Amino acid sequence: MGLVTSTEMFKKAYEGKYAVGAFNVNDMEIIQGIVEAAQEEQAPLILQVSAGARKYANPVYLKKLVEAAVETTDLDICLHLDHGADFEICKSCVDGGFTSVMIDGSKYPFEENIALTKKVADYAHDHGVVVEAELGKLAGIEDAVNVGDHEASFTDPDEAVEFVERTGCDSLAITIGTSHGAFKFKGTPKLDFPRLEKISGLLPGYPLVLHGSSSVPKEFVDLCNQYGGAIPGAQGVPEDMLREAAKWGVCKINIDTDLRLAMTASIRKVFVEQPQVFDPREYLGPGRAAIKAMVAHKLKDVLGCAGKL
Ligand SMILES: O=C(CO)COP(=O)(O)O
Ligand SMILES: O=C[C@H](O)COP(=O)(O)O
Ligand SMILES: [Zn+2]
Ligand SMILES: [Zn+2]
């Protein structure tokens, strides 16, 4: 057991029609909550680090924390760069011991996205690291930039095939209506499943990735709002849609917002109910426990990857 690429995880997930959870990590409590859940559920695990996380926590700290997770469990963990913006950040993660990187060239025209992704894939593959790429634009907060609804565009199935062939990327993030953050749908949630089925049919055996897949559980939103927060109207991807996506070649499902909500809800509760508390362990501990319970539920009841180590 140790730090691994996602290759075997995705092969098993594709065949078993389940998805591996990819959770964003920013500090020790978040990592511990996720890892404790995966250990108990005996689930394969992807821990992903964004540019924002690198800036907040220092990549060396995050890498060492993930190494501690590997050392203290019997888990296989894939350490992944989330939304790498350019070749340099991907190279730095490859050189720094990540086992997987995402190059997100989705903001560029098709040919430029291909050229950039191929450059990263060639470098990463030479170093035994796998590459996720993205085609199509997600609405929402991405790479600290707010992508408006009008700028979002869904992945074209034929382009997806050409993109995978020409770049050699190992997995592909597609756009079918999910978005980053806590406000994903204005009305009824809807994803473009016919598009997913088409892409999946044209790329048999190939692992697809779904970003922006938090479900924004009502229980956390209500707790946040009850204890002094202000996030009215938050709405995520219904869990049934994630279960459905996993049947159509989606092998990696990205979750960050739900971690933030779980932690914030429980910390707010402590602050309001126990105003005398000022020891960080007394609120970060419950925050970590809330993350653990939420992640265990995802692994077991939504993604279907529990027991698949
Ligand atoms: O896609 C994500 C990270 O890359 C996270 O998505 P959420 O905002 O839905 O958690
Ligand atoms: O893609 C978005 C992820 O939720 C990461 O968010 P972040 O850039 O604020 O760390
Ligand atoms: Zn993107
Ligand atoms: Zn994302």
mmCIF file of C-alpha atoms and ligand atoms in Angstrom:
data_model
loop_
_atom_site.group_PDB
_atom_site.id
_atom_site.type_symbol
_atom_site.label_atom_id
_atom_site.label_comp_id
_atom_site.label_asym_id
_atom_site.label_seq_id
_atom_site.Cartn_x
_atom_site.Cartn_y
_atom_site.Cartn_z
ATOM 1 C CA MET A 1 0.000 0.000 0.000
ATOM 2 C CA GLY A 2 1.222 3.503 -0.651
ATOM 3 C CA LEU A 3 1.081 6.467 -2.982
ATOM 4 C CA VAL A 4 -0.191 5.140 -6.290
ATOM 5 C CA THR A 5 -1.423 6.427 -9.635
ATOM 6 C CA SER A 6 -5.129 6.182 -10.388
ATOM 7 C CA THR A 7 -4.636 3.662 -13.220
ATOM 8 C CA GLU A 8 -5.645 0.512 -11.319
ATOM 9 C CA MET A 9 -8.316 2.361 -9.329
ATOM 10 C CA PHE A 10 -9.999 3.529 -12.534
ATOM 11 C CA LYS A 11 -9.755 0.126 -14.225
ATOM 12 C CA LYS A 12 -11.546 -1.525 -11.319
ATOM 13 C CA ALA A 13 -14.038 1.313 -10.994
ATOM 14 C CA TYR A 14 -14.895 1.217 -14.690
ATOM 15 C CA GLU A 15 -15.470 -2.528 -14.617
ATOM 16 C CA GLY A 16 -17.378 -2.388 -11.346
ATOM 17 C CA LYS A 17 -19.468 0.632 -12.436
ATOM 18 C CA TYR A 18 -18.587 2.659 -9.366
ATOM 19 C CA ALA A 19 -16.597 5.880 -8.882
ATOM 20 C CA VAL A 20 -13.579 6.760 -6.766
ATOM 21 C CA GLY A 21 -13.983 9.840 -4.579
ATOM 22 C CA ALA A 22 -11.530 12.691 -5.183
ATOM 23 C CA PHE A 23 -11.531 15.015 -2.210
ATOM 24 C CA ASN A 24 -9.800 18.399 -1.979
ATOM 25 C CA VAL A 25 -7.411 18.815 0.926
ATOM 26 C CA ASN A 26 -6.223 22.024 2.555
ATOM 27 C CA ASP A 27 -5.201 21.169 6.107
ATOM 28 C CA MET A 28 -4.534 18.349 8.552
ATOM 29 C CA GLU A 29 -8.079 17.987 9.901
ATOM 30 C CA ILE A 30 -9.574 17.730 6.413
ATOM 31 C CA ILE A 31 -7.021 15.080 5.427
ATOM 32 C CA GLN A 32 -7.554 13.107 8.638
ATOM 33 C CA GLY A 33 -11.354 13.176 8.376
ATOM 34 C CA ILE A 34 -11.294 11.906 4.781
ATOM 35 C CA VAL A 35 -8.597 9.306 5.413
ATOM 36 C CA GLU A 36 -10.257 7.919 8.558
ATOM 37 C CA ALA A 37 -13.470 7.416 6.568
ATOM 38 C CA ALA A 38 -11.652 5.721 3.672
ATOM 39 C CA GLN A 39 -9.773 3.474 6.105
ATOM 40 C CA GLU A 40 -12.972 2.380 7.829
ATOM 41 C CA GLU A 41 -14.741 1.864 4.517
ATOM 42 C CA GLN A 42 -11.695 0.214 2.866
ATOM 43 C CA ALA A 43 -12.062 2.468 -0.141
ATOM 44 C CA PRO A 44 -9.560 3.576 -2.791
ATOM 45 C CA LEU A 45 -8.868 7.283 -2.401
ATOM 46 C CA ILE A 46 -7.758 10.311 -4.378
ATOM 47 C CA LEU A 47 -6.617 13.338 -2.389
ATOM 48 C CA GLN A 48 -6.339 16.434 -4.550
ATOM 49 C CA VAL A 49 -4.543 19.703 -4.061
ATOM 50 C CA SER A 50 -5.551 22.891 -5.865
ATOM 51 C CA ALA A 51 -3.349 25.899 -6.566
ATOM 52 C CA GLY A 52 -5.226 27.623 -3.738
ATOM 53 C CA ALA A 53 -4.402 24.767 -1.374
ATOM 54 C CA ARG A 54 -0.720 24.959 -2.313
ATOM 55 C CA LYS A 55 -0.755 28.659 -1.577
ATOM 56 C CA TYR A 56 -2.642 28.249 1.713
ATOM 57 C CA ALA A 57 -0.810 25.290 3.201
ATOM 58 C CA ASN A 58 2.521 25.013 1.331
ATOM 59 C CA PRO A 59 2.748 21.938 -0.927
ATOM 60 C CA VAL A 60 5.507 20.375 1.191
ATOM 61 C CA TYR A 61 3.212 20.290 4.236
ATOM 62 C CA LEU A 62 0.380 18.771 2.227
ATOM 63 C CA LYS A 63 2.635 16.125 0.673
ATOM 64 C CA LYS A 64 4.006 15.168 4.121
ATOM 65 C CA LEU A 65 0.496 14.979 5.584
ATOM 66 C CA VAL A 66 -0.582 12.676 2.774
ATOM 67 C CA GLU A 67 2.540 10.571 3.364
ATOM 68 C CA ALA A 68 1.517 10.361 7.024
ATOM 69 C CA ALA A 69 -1.905 9.132 5.889
ATOM 70 C CA VAL A 70 -0.277 6.413 3.803
ATOM 71 C CA GLU A 71 2.004 5.428 6.674
ATOM 72 C CA THR A 72 -0.760 5.148 9.250
ATOM 73 C CA THR A 73 -3.302 3.219 7.128
ATOM 74 C CA ASP A 74 -3.401 0.310 4.710
ATOM 75 C CA LEU A 75 -4.847 2.540 1.988
ATOM 76 C CA ASP A 76 -3.744 3.127 -1.575
ATOM 77 C CA ILE A 77 -3.835 6.875 -2.055
ATOM 78 C CA CYS A 78 -3.440 8.831 -5.275
ATOM 79 C CA LEU A 79 -2.044 12.343 -4.741
ATOM 80 C CA HIS A 80 -3.429 14.552 -7.486
ATOM 81 C CA LEU A 81 -3.005 18.159 -8.611
ATOM 82 C CA ASP A 82 -6.461 19.688 -9.157
ATOM 83 C CA HIS A 83 -6.879 22.213 -12.019
ATOM 84 C CA GLY A 84 -3.239 22.695 -12.922
ATOM 85 C CA ALA A 85 -3.251 25.927 -14.906
ATOM 86 C CA ASP A 86 -0.003 25.572 -16.845
ATOM 87 C CA PHE A 87 2.888 23.248 -17.654
ATOM 88 C CA GLU A 88 5.067 24.650 -14.859
ATOM 89 C CA ILE A 89 2.723 23.816 -11.963
ATOM 90 C CA CYS A 90 2.180 20.311 -13.389
ATOM 91 C CA LYS A 91 5.939 19.789 -13.751
ATOM 92 C CA SER A 92 6.509 21.018 -10.216
ATOM 93 C CA CYS A 93 3.977 18.494 -8.867
ATOM 94 C CA VAL A 94 5.405 15.651 -10.974
ATOM 95 C CA ASP A 95 8.892 16.507 -9.712
ATOM 96 C CA GLY A 96 7.541 16.876 -6.159
ATOM 97 C CA GLY A 97 6.172 13.340 -5.960
ATOM 98 C CA PHE A 98 2.501 13.686 -6.962
ATOM 99 C CA THR A 99 1.230 10.554 -8.703
ATOM 100 C CA SER A 100 -1.354 12.344 -10.839
ATOM 101 C CA VAL A 101 -1.799 15.841 -12.255
ATOM 102 C CA MET A 102 -4.629 17.649 -13.941
ATOM 103 C CA ILE A 103 -3.797 20.064 -16.711
ATOM 104 C CA ASP A 104 -6.849 22.255 -17.155
ATOM 105 C CA GLY A 105 -6.554 23.757 -20.627
ATOM 106 C CA SER A 106 -10.325 24.113 -20.950
ATOM 107 C CA LYS A 107 -10.074 27.889 -21.084
ATOM 108 C CA TYR A 108 -8.048 27.670 -24.304
ATOM 109 C CA PRO A 109 -9.242 26.972 -27.841
ATOM 110 C CA PHE A 110 -9.324 23.254 -28.807
ATOM 111 C CA GLU A 111 -5.937 23.117 -30.569
ATOM 112 C CA GLU A 112 -4.154 25.016 -27.780
ATOM 113 C CA ASN A 113 -5.745 22.780 -25.149
ATOM 114 C CA ILE A 114 -4.483 19.752 -27.112
ATOM 115 C CA ALA A 115 -0.934 21.107 -27.430
ATOM 116 C CA LEU A 116 -0.698 22.022 -23.724
ATOM 117 C CA THR A 117 -2.233 18.743 -22.534
ATOM 118 C CA LYS A 118 0.074 16.689 -24.769
ATOM 119 C CA LYS A 119 3.124 18.533 -23.457
ATOM 120 C CA VAL A 120 2.111 17.774 -19.854
ATOM 121 C CA ALA A 121 1.173 14.159 -20.674
ATOM 122 C CA ASP A 122 4.539 13.510 -22.357
ATOM 123 C CA TYR A 123 6.449 14.900 -19.375
ATOM 124 C CA ALA A 124 4.285 13.185 -16.749
ATOM 125 C CA HIS A 125 4.317 9.806 -18.496
ATOM 126 C CA ASP A 126 8.125 9.920 -18.706
ATOM 127 C CA HIS A 127 8.044 10.184 -14.903
ATOM 128 C CA GLY A 128 5.391 7.531 -14.212
ATOM 129 C CA VAL A 129 2.671 10.063 -13.429
ATOM 130 C CA VAL A 130 -0.839 10.045 -14.921
ATOM 131 C CA VAL A 131 -2.713 13.020 -16.375
ATOM 132 C CA GLU A 132 -6.303 14.237 -16.233
ATOM 133 C CA ALA A 133 -7.371 16.845 -18.788
ATOM 134 C CA GLU A 134 -10.546 18.869 -19.287
ATOM 135 C CA LEU A 135 -12.671 19.605 -22.316
ATOM 136 C CA GLY A 136 -15.686 21.897 -22.042
ATOM 137 C CA LYS A 137 -16.130 24.720 -19.548
ATOM 138 C CA LEU A 138 -17.781 24.380 -16.141
ATOM 139 C CA ALA A 139 -19.796 27.270 -14.802
ATOM 140 C CA GLY A 140 -19.011 28.408 -11.270
ATOM 141 C CA ILE A 141 -15.890 29.356 -9.387
ATOM 142 C CA GLU A 142 -12.951 27.789 -11.155
ATOM 143 C CA ASP A 143 -9.286 28.504 -10.536
ATOM 144 C CA ALA A 144 -10.381 31.522 -8.493
ATOM 145 C CA VAL A 145 -12.122 32.895 -11.597
ATOM 146 C CA ASN A 146 -15.872 33.141 -11.778
ATOM 147 C CA VAL A 147 -17.039 31.479 -14.981
ATOM 148 C CA GLY A 148 -20.464 32.877 -15.824
ATOM 149 C CA ASP A 149 -23.279 30.619 -17.031
ATOM 150 C CA HIS A 150 -23.065 32.149 -20.520
ATOM 151 C CA GLU A 151 -19.398 31.159 -20.793
ATOM 152 C CA ALA A 152 -19.979 27.552 -19.785
ATOM 153 C CA SER A 153 -20.068 25.038 -22.626
ATOM 154 C CA PHE A 154 -20.711 21.321 -22.632
ATOM 155 C CA THR A 155 -18.196 18.773 -23.951
ATOM 156 C CA ASP A 156 -18.622 17.818 -27.600
ATOM 157 C CA PRO A 157 -18.534 13.972 -27.842
ATOM 158 C CA ASP A 158 -16.604 13.795 -31.134
ATOM 159 C CA GLU A 159 -14.084 16.360 -29.935
ATOM 160 C CA ALA A 160 -13.607 14.295 -26.772
ATOM 161 C CA VAL A 161 -12.520 11.265 -28.824
ATOM 162 C CA GLU A 162 -10.094 13.316 -30.926
ATOM 163 C CA PHE A 163 -8.767 15.049 -27.799
ATOM 164 C CA VAL A 164 -8.017 11.794 -25.973
ATOM 165 C CA GLU A 165 -6.352 10.254 -29.045
ATOM 166 C CA ARG A 166 -4.143 13.238 -29.780
ATOM 167 C CA THR A 167 -3.082 14.112 -26.212
ATOM 168 C CA GLY A 168 -2.680 10.689 -24.597
ATOM 169 C CA CYS A 169 -4.347 11.969 -21.423
ATOM 170 C CA ASP A 170 -5.280 9.177 -18.998
ATOM 171 C CA SER A 171 -8.673 10.523 -17.948
ATOM 172 C CA LEU A 172 -10.937 13.313 -19.133
ATOM 173 C CA ALA A 173 -13.062 15.767 -17.167
ATOM 174 C CA ILE A 174 -16.222 16.492 -19.092
ATOM 175 C CA THR A 175 -18.929 19.108 -18.778
ATOM 176 C CA ILE A 176 -22.539 17.940 -18.615
ATOM 177 C CA GLY A 177 -24.052 20.552 -16.314
ATOM 178 C CA THR A 178 -22.226 20.283 -13.011
ATOM 179 C CA SER A 179 -20.432 23.356 -11.659
ATOM 180 C CA HIS A 180 -18.114 24.268 -8.815
ATOM 181 C CA GLY A 181 -19.343 25.742 -5.543
ATOM 182 C CA ALA A 182 -22.524 25.665 -3.465
ATOM 183 C CA PHE A 183 -24.957 27.217 -5.962
ATOM 184 C CA LYS A 184 -25.152 24.795 -8.859
ATOM 185 C CA PHE A 185 -28.714 25.073 -10.104
ATOM 186 C CA LYS A 186 -31.215 27.905 -10.060
ATOM 187 C CA GLY A 187 -34.245 25.658 -10.544
ATOM 188 C CA THR A 188 -34.532 21.889 -10.772
ATOM 189 C CA PRO A 189 -31.144 20.130 -10.982
ATOM 190 C CA LYS A 190 -30.478 18.707 -14.418
ATOM 191 C CA LEU A 191 -27.482 16.996 -16.023
ATOM 192 C CA ASP A 192 -27.073 16.119 -19.695
ATOM 193 C CA PHE A 193 -27.069 12.318 -19.375
ATOM 194 C CA PRO A 194 -27.616 11.666 -23.114
ATOM 195 C CA ARG A 195 -24.348 13.551 -23.700
ATOM 196 C CA LEU A 196 -22.568 11.480 -21.045
ATOM 197 C CA GLU A 197 -23.871 8.248 -22.588
ATOM 198 C CA LYS A 198 -22.688 9.375 -26.030
ATOM 199 C CA ILE A 199 -19.193 10.283 -24.811
ATOM 200 C CA SER A 200 -18.936 7.082 -22.815
ATOM 201 C CA GLY A 201 -20.103 5.028 -25.820
ATOM 202 C CA LEU A 202 -17.472 6.608 -28.070
ATOM 203 C CA LEU A 203 -14.702 6.017 -25.513
ATOM 204 C CA PRO A 204 -15.284 2.458 -24.257
ATOM 205 C CA GLY A 205 -13.147 1.517 -21.265
ATOM 206 C CA TYR A 206 -11.962 5.106 -20.828
ATOM 207 C CA PRO A 207 -12.275 6.818 -17.405
ATOM 208 C CA LEU A 208 -14.263 10.052 -17.318
ATOM 209 C CA VAL A 209 -14.186 12.593 -14.504
ATOM 210 C CA LEU A 210 -16.942 14.722 -13.041
ATOM 211 C CA HIS A 211 -15.971 17.992 -11.390
ATOM 212 C CA GLY A 212 -18.363 20.122 -9.371
ATOM 213 C CA SER A 213 -20.055 17.084 -7.868
ATOM 214 C CA SER A 214 -20.843 18.136 -4.319
ATOM 215 C CA SER A 215 -24.406 17.451 -3.287
ATOM 216 C CA VAL A 216 -24.590 20.429 -0.917
ATOM 217 C CA PRO A 217 -26.547 18.448 1.717
ATOM 218 C CA LYS A 218 -29.487 20.417 3.054
ATOM 219 C CA GLU A 219 -28.621 19.340 6.577
ATOM 220 C CA PHE A 220 -25.288 21.266 6.450
ATOM 221 C CA VAL A 221 -26.754 24.310 4.722
ATOM 222 C CA ASP A 222 -29.525 24.453 7.336
ATOM 223 C CA LEU A 223 -27.028 24.094 10.202
ATOM 224 C CA CYS A 224 -24.831 26.860 8.768
ATOM 225 C CA ASN A 225 -27.814 29.155 8.392
ATOM 226 C CA GLN A 226 -29.219 28.222 11.829
ATOM 227 C CA TYR A 227 -25.931 29.061 13.530
ATOM 228 C CA GLY A 228 -25.320 32.486 12.024
ATOM 229 C CA GLY A 229 -24.314 31.655 8.454
ATOM 230 C CA ALA A 230 -25.841 33.182 5.336
ATOM 231 C CA ILE A 231 -25.904 30.764 2.420
ATOM 232 C CA PRO A 232 -29.553 30.723 1.349
ATOM 233 C CA GLY A 233 -30.474 28.917 -1.857
ATOM 234 C CA ALA A 234 -27.430 26.638 -1.921
ATOM 235 C CA GLN A 235 -28.066 23.582 -4.080
ATOM 236 C CA GLY A 236 -25.917 20.697 -5.315
ATOM 237 C CA VAL A 237 -25.996 17.626 -7.538
ATOM 238 C CA PRO A 238 -28.559 15.114 -6.217
ATOM 239 C CA GLU A 239 -26.862 11.924 -5.042
ATOM 240 C CA ASP A 240 -28.898 9.765 -7.413
ATOM 241 C CA MET A 241 -27.378 11.594 -10.373
ATOM 242 C CA LEU A 242 -23.893 10.709 -9.121
ATOM 243 C CA ARG A 243 -24.915 7.057 -8.767
ATOM 244 C CA GLU A 244 -26.194 7.177 -12.350
ATOM 245 C CA ALA A 245 -23.035 8.858 -13.691
ATOM 246 C CA ALA A 246 -20.876 6.106 -12.190
ATOM 247 C CA LYS A 247 -22.665 3.600 -14.445
ATOM 248 C CA TRP A 248 -21.551 5.518 -17.556
ATOM 249 C CA GLY A 249 -17.780 5.526 -17.295
ATOM 250 C CA VAL A 250 -17.425 8.259 -14.670
ATOM 251 C CA CYS A 251 -14.640 6.819 -12.518
ATOM 252 C CA LYS A 252 -13.652 9.941 -10.532
ATOM 253 C CA ILE A 253 -16.063 12.247 -8.734
ATOM 254 C CA ASN A 254 -14.709 15.507 -7.295
ATOM 255 C CA ILE A 255 -15.915 16.800 -3.941
ATOM 256 C CA ASP A 256 -14.733 19.921 -2.170
ATOM 257 C CA THR A 257 -17.721 22.101 -1.306
ATOM 258 C CA ASP A 258 -19.348 19.370 0.835
ATOM 259 C CA LEU A 259 -16.169 19.153 2.942
ATOM 260 C CA ARG A 260 -16.265 22.908 3.494
ATOM 261 C CA LEU A 261 -19.945 22.822 4.428
ATOM 262 C CA ALA A 262 -19.600 19.880 6.831
ATOM 263 C CA MET A 263 -16.695 21.498 8.635
ATOM 264 C CA THR A 264 -18.170 24.985 8.770
ATOM 265 C CA ALA A 265 -21.583 23.778 9.979
ATOM 266 C CA SER A 266 -20.103 21.885 12.909
ATOM 267 C CA ILE A 267 -17.697 24.672 13.879
ATOM 268 C CA ARG A 268 -20.496 27.250 13.792
ATOM 269 C CA LYS A 269 -22.545 24.985 16.070
ATOM 270 C CA VAL A 270 -19.748 24.788 18.649
ATOM 271 C CA PHE A 271 -19.190 28.547 18.564
ATOM 272 C CA VAL A 272 -22.861 29.330 19.153
ATOM 273 C CA GLU A 273 -23.645 26.569 21.656
ATOM 274 C CA GLN A 274 -20.369 26.784 23.597
ATOM 275 C CA PRO A 275 -19.221 30.417 23.533
ATOM 276 C CA GLN A 276 -16.707 29.667 26.290
ATOM 277 C CA VAL A 277 -14.665 27.437 23.928
ATOM 278 C CA PHE A 278 -11.398 28.864 22.670
ATOM 279 C CA ASP A 279 -9.259 25.750 22.334
ATOM 280 C CA PRO A 280 -9.085 25.082 18.552
ATOM 281 C CA ARG A 281 -9.138 21.330 19.180
ATOM 282 C CA GLU A 282 -12.624 21.684 20.621
ATOM 283 C CA TYR A 283 -14.039 22.973 17.332
ATOM 284 C CA LEU A 284 -11.609 21.526 14.774
ATOM 285 C CA GLY A 285 -12.205 18.070 16.307
ATOM 286 C CA PRO A 286 -15.963 18.183 15.643
ATOM 287 C CA GLY A 287 -15.186 19.642 12.192
ATOM 288 C CA ARG A 288 -12.977 16.643 11.436
ATOM 289 C CA ALA A 289 -15.620 14.229 12.743
ATOM 290 C CA ALA A 290 -18.285 15.823 10.525
ATOM 291 C CA ILE A 291 -16.049 15.425 7.493
ATOM 292 C CA LYS A 292 -15.417 11.786 8.367
ATOM 293 C CA ALA A 293 -19.143 11.001 8.625
ATOM 294 C CA MET A 294 -19.958 12.843 5.389
ATOM 295 C CA VAL A 295 -17.158 11.136 3.439
ATOM 296 C CA ALA A 296 -18.075 7.689 4.799
ATOM 297 C CA HIS A 297 -21.624 8.225 3.537
ATOM 298 C CA LYS A 298 -20.351 9.219 0.062
ATOM 299 C CA LEU A 299 -18.015 6.248 -0.226
ATOM 300 C CA LYS A 300 -20.581 3.724 0.978
ATOM 301 C CA ASP A 301 -23.934 4.990 -0.208
ATOM 302 C CA VAL A 302 -23.223 7.201 -3.220
ATOM 303 C CA LEU A 303 -19.972 6.405 -5.057
ATOM 304 C CA GLY A 304 -20.075 2.667 -4.365
ATOM 305 C CA CYS A 305 -16.311 2.388 -3.761
ATOM 306 C CA ALA A 306 -16.445 1.124 -0.154
ATOM 307 C CA GLY A 307 -14.819 -2.293 0.191
ATOM 308 C CA LYS A 308 -13.011 -1.914 -3.170
ATOM 309 C CA LEU A 309 -9.441 -1.539 -1.920
HETATM 310 O O1 LIG B 1 -14.642 19.899 -8.804
HETATM 311 C C1 LIG B 1 -14.212 20.178 -7.712
HETATM 312 C C2 LIG B 1 -12.760 20.297 -7.491
HETATM 313 O O2 LIG B 1 -12.034 20.239 -8.669
HETATM 314 C C3 LIG B 1 -15.082 20.393 -6.530
HETATM 315 O O3 LIG B 1 -16.442 20.529 -6.860
HETATM 316 P P1 LIG B 1 -17.516 21.025 -5.750
HETATM 317 O O4 LIG B 1 -17.404 22.497 -5.664
HETATM 318 O O5 LIG B 1 -18.844 20.609 -6.288
HETATM 319 O O6 LIG B 1 -17.186 20.327 -4.489
HETATM 320 O O1 LIG B 2 -12.028 23.543 -8.355
HETATM 321 C C1 LIG B 2 -12.343 24.049 -7.291
HETATM 322 C C2 LIG B 2 -11.965 23.398 -6.014
HETATM 323 O O2 LIG B 2 -13.080 23.405 -5.154
HETATM 324 C C3 LIG B 2 -10.749 24.046 -5.393
HETATM 325 O O3 LIG B 2 -11.072 25.272 -4.860
HETATM 326 P P1 LIG B 2 -9.902 26.324 -4.456
HETATM 327 O O4 LIG B 2 -9.256 26.752 -5.751
HETATM 328 O O5 LIG B 2 -10.625 27.413 -3.732
HETATM 329 O O6 LIG B 2 -8.939 25.573 -3.574
HETATM 330 ZN ZN ZN B 3 -11.676 23.640 -15.712
HETATM 331 ZN ZN ZN B 4 -12.926 21.063 -10.379
#
